[in-house]
Coordinates of C-alpha atoms in Angstrom, one line a residue:
Chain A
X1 CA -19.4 17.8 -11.2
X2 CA -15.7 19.4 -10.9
X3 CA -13.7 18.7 -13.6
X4 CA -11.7 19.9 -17.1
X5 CA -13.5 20.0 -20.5
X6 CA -11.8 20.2 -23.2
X7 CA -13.6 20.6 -26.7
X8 CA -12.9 19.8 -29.6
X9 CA -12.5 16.2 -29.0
X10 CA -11.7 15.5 -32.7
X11 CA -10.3 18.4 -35.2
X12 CA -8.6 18.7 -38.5
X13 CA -7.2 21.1 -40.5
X14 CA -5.5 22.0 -43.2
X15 CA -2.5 23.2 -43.8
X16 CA -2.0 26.5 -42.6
X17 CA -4.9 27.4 -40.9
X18 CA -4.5 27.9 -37.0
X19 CA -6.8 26.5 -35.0
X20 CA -7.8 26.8 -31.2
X21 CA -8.4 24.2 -28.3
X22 CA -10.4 24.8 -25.6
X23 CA -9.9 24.3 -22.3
X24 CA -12.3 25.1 -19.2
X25 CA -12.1 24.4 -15.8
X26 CA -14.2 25.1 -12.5
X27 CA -12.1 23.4 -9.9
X28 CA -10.9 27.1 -8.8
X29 CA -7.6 25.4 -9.4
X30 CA -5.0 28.4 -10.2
X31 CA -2.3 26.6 -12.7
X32 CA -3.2 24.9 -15.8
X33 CA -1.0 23.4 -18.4
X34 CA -0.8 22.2 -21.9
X35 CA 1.0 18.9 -22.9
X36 CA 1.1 17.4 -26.4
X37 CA 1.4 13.5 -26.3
X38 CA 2.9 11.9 -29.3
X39 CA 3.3 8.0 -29.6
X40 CA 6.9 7.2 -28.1
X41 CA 7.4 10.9 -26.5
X42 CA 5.3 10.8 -23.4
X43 CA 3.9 14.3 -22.3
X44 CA 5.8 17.3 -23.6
X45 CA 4.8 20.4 -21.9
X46 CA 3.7 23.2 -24.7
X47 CA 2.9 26.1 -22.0
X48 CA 2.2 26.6 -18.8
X49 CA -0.1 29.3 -16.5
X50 CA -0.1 29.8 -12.5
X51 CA -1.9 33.0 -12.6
X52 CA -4.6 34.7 -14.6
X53 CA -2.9 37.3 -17.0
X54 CA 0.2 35.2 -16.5
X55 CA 1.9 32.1 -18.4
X56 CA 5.3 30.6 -19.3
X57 CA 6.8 28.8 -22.2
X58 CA 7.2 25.1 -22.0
X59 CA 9.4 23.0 -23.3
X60 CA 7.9 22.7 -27.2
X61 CA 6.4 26.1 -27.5
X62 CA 7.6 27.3 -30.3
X63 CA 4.0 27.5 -33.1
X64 CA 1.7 27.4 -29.9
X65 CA 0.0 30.6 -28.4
X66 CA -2.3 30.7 -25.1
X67 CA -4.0 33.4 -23.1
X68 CA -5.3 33.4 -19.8
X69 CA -7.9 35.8 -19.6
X70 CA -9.6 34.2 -16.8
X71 CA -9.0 31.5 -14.0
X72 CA -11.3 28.9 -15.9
X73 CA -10.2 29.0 -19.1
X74 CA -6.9 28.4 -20.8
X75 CA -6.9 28.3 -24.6
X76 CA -4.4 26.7 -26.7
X77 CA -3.8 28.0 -30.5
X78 CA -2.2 26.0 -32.8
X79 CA -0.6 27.9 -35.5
X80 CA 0.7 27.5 -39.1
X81 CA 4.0 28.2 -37.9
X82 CA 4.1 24.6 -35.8
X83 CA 5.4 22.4 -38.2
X84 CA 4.0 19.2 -37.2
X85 CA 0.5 19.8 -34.9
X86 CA -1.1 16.6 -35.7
X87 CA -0.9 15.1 -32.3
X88 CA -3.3 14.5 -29.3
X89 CA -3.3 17.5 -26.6
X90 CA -3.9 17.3 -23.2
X91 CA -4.7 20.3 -20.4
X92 CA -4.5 19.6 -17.0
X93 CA -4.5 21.7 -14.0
X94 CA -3.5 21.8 -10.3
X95 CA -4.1 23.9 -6.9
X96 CA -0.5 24.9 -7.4
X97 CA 2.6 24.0 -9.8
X98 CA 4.6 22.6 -6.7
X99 CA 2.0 19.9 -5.4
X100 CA 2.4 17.8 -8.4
X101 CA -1.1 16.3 -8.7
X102 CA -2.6 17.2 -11.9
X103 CA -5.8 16.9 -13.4
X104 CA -6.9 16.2 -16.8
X105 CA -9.3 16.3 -19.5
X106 CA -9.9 13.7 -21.6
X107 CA -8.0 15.5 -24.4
X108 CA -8.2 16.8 -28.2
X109 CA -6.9 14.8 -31.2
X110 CA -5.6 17.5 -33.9
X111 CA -5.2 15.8 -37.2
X112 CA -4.0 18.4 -40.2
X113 CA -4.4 17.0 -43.3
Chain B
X1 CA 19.2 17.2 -15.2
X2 CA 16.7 15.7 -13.8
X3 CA 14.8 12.8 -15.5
X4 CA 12.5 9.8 -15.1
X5 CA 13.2 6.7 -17.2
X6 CA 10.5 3.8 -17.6
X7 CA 12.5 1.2 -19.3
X8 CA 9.5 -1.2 -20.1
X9 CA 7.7 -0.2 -23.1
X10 CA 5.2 -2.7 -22.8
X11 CA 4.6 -5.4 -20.3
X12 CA 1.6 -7.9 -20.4
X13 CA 0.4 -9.7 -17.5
X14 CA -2.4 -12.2 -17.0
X15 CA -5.8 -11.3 -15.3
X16 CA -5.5 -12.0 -11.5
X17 CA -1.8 -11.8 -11.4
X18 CA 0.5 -9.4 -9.8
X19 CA 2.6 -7.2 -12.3
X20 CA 5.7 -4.1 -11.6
X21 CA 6.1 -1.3 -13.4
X22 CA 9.7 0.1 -12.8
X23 CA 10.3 3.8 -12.8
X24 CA 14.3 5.8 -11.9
X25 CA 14.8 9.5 -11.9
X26 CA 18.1 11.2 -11.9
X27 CA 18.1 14.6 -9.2
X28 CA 20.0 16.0 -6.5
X29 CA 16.9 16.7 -4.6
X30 CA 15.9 15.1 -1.3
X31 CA 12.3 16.5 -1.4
X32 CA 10.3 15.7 -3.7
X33 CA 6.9 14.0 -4.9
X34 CA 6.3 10.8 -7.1
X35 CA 3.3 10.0 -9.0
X36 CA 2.2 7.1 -11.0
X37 CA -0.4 8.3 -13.5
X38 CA -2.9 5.9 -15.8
X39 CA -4.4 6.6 -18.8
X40 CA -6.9 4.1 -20.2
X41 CA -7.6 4.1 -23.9
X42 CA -10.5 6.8 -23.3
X43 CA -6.8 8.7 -22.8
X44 CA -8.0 10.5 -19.8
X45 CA -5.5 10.7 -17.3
X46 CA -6.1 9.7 -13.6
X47 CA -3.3 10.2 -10.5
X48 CA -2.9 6.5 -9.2
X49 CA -0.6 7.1 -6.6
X50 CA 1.2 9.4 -4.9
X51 CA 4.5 9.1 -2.6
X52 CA 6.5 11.6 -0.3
X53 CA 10.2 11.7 -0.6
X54 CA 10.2 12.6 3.0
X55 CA 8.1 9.8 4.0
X56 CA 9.9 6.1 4.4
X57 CA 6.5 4.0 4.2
X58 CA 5.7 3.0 1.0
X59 CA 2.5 4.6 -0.6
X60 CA -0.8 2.0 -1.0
X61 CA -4.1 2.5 -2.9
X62 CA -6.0 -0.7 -2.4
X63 CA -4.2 -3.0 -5.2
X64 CA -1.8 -0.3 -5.8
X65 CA 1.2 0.0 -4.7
X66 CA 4.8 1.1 -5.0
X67 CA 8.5 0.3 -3.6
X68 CA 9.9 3.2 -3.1
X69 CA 13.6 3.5 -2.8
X70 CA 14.9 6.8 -2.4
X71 CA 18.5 5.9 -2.2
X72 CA 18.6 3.6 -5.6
X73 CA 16.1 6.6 -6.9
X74 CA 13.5 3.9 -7.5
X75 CA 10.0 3.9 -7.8
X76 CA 8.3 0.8 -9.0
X77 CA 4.6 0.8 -8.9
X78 CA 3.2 -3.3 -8.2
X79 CA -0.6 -3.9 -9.3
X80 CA -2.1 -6.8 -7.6
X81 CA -5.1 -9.0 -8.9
X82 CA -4.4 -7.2 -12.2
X83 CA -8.1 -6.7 -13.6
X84 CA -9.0 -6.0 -17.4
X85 CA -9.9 -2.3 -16.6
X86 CA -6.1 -2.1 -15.4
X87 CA -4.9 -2.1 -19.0
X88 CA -3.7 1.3 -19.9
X89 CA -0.4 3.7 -19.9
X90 CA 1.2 4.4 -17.0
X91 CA 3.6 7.0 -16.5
X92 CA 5.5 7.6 -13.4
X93 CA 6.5 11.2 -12.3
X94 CA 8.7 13.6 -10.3
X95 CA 8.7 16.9 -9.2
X96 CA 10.2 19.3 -6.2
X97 CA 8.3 19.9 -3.6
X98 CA 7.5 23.5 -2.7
X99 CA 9.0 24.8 -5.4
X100 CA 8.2 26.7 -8.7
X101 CA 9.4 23.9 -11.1
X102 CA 7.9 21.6 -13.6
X103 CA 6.3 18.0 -13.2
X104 CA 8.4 15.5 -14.9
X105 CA 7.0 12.6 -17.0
X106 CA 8.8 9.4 -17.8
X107 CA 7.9 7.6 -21.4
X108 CA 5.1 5.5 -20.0
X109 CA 4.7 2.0 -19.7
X110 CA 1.6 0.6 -21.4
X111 CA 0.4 -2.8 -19.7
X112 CA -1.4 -5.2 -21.3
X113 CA -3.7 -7.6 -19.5
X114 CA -3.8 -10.8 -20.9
X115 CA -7.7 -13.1 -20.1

């Protein structure tokens, strides 16, 4: 089955520690996104790929990192620099930024304790 | 700017009945997509519905719906025979068409179905 998997489902951490998300797809879609979701906030977009070896900033990026190393696979860091991370993150991705339809995975809660 | 505003919170509605989500943007575009998306409380997000801002008929998925007007910027998304697997967010949301800019996400609206 086609789809997004995202793993951890549950994480926590301590203070300072970074941590990474993983996020895989085989859809042979090109773009893939992060969003952070926050009771109240909707989806905030942390970063943003539409090409391997290619991604921008989104609009809360500032303690996140990604790479995109390859078309499947789009890992999100959390760092000990972002000053609140305990929040659920969702990736999604799409055959192209412009067509709007986005799919998702079923997302990772980060808890830092 | 441009922006999507769901001013319902919350809204409950009784199994079997007919419930609408409203959903405005703000832009100063004349092509463009709208989406209403659902995410159930296994928080997966699934694409309900999708409409053309080029395309006057209004978009339908079985007991989906919207009413779409592009001159009030309105884009209210009606649920039919509302079912207990219909309770979830839903968050309605814009973006140009055919261009290299971001999807915009309103708030959400989460909608409670009442037995």
């Amino acid at each position: 089955d086609g789809g997004i998997t995202q793993s951890p489902k549950y994480l926590f951490r301590k203070e300072g520690q970074n941590v990474t998300l993983s996020c895989e797809q085989n859809l042979n879609h090109d773009a893939m996104y992060w969003y952070r979701q926050d009771p109240g906030q909707g989806l905030r977009l942390i970063y943003y790929s539409q090409i391997v070896n290619d991604f921008q900033k989104g609009d809360i990026a500032e303690g996140y990192s990604v790479s995109r190393e390859k078309k499947e696979s789009f890992p999100l860091t959390v760092t000990s620099a972002q000053k609140n991370p305990t929040a659920f993150y969702l990736c999604a991705s799409s055959i192209g930024q412009a067509t709007g339809e986005l799919f998702f995975g079923e997302g990772s809660r980060l808890t830092v304790l | 700017a441009q922006t999507v505003t769901q001013s319902q919170p919350e809204m409950s509605v009784q199994e079997a009945e007919t419930v609408t989500l409203s959903c405005t943007y703000d832009t100063s575009e004349s092509d463009y997509y709208l989406f209403w998306y659902k995410q159930p409380p296994s928080r997966q997000m699934i694409l309900v519905i999708r409409q053309e801002a080029y395309k006057q008929q209004n978009a339908t998925e079985n007991r989906f719906s919207v009413n779409f007007q592009k001159a009030a910027k309105s884009f209210s998304l009606k649920i039919s025979d509302s079912q207990l697997g219909d309770a979830a967010m839903y968050f309605c949301a814009y973006i140009v068409r055919n261009r290299d800019d971001k999807i915009i996400f309103g708030k959400g609206t989460r909608l409670h179905i009442l037995p």
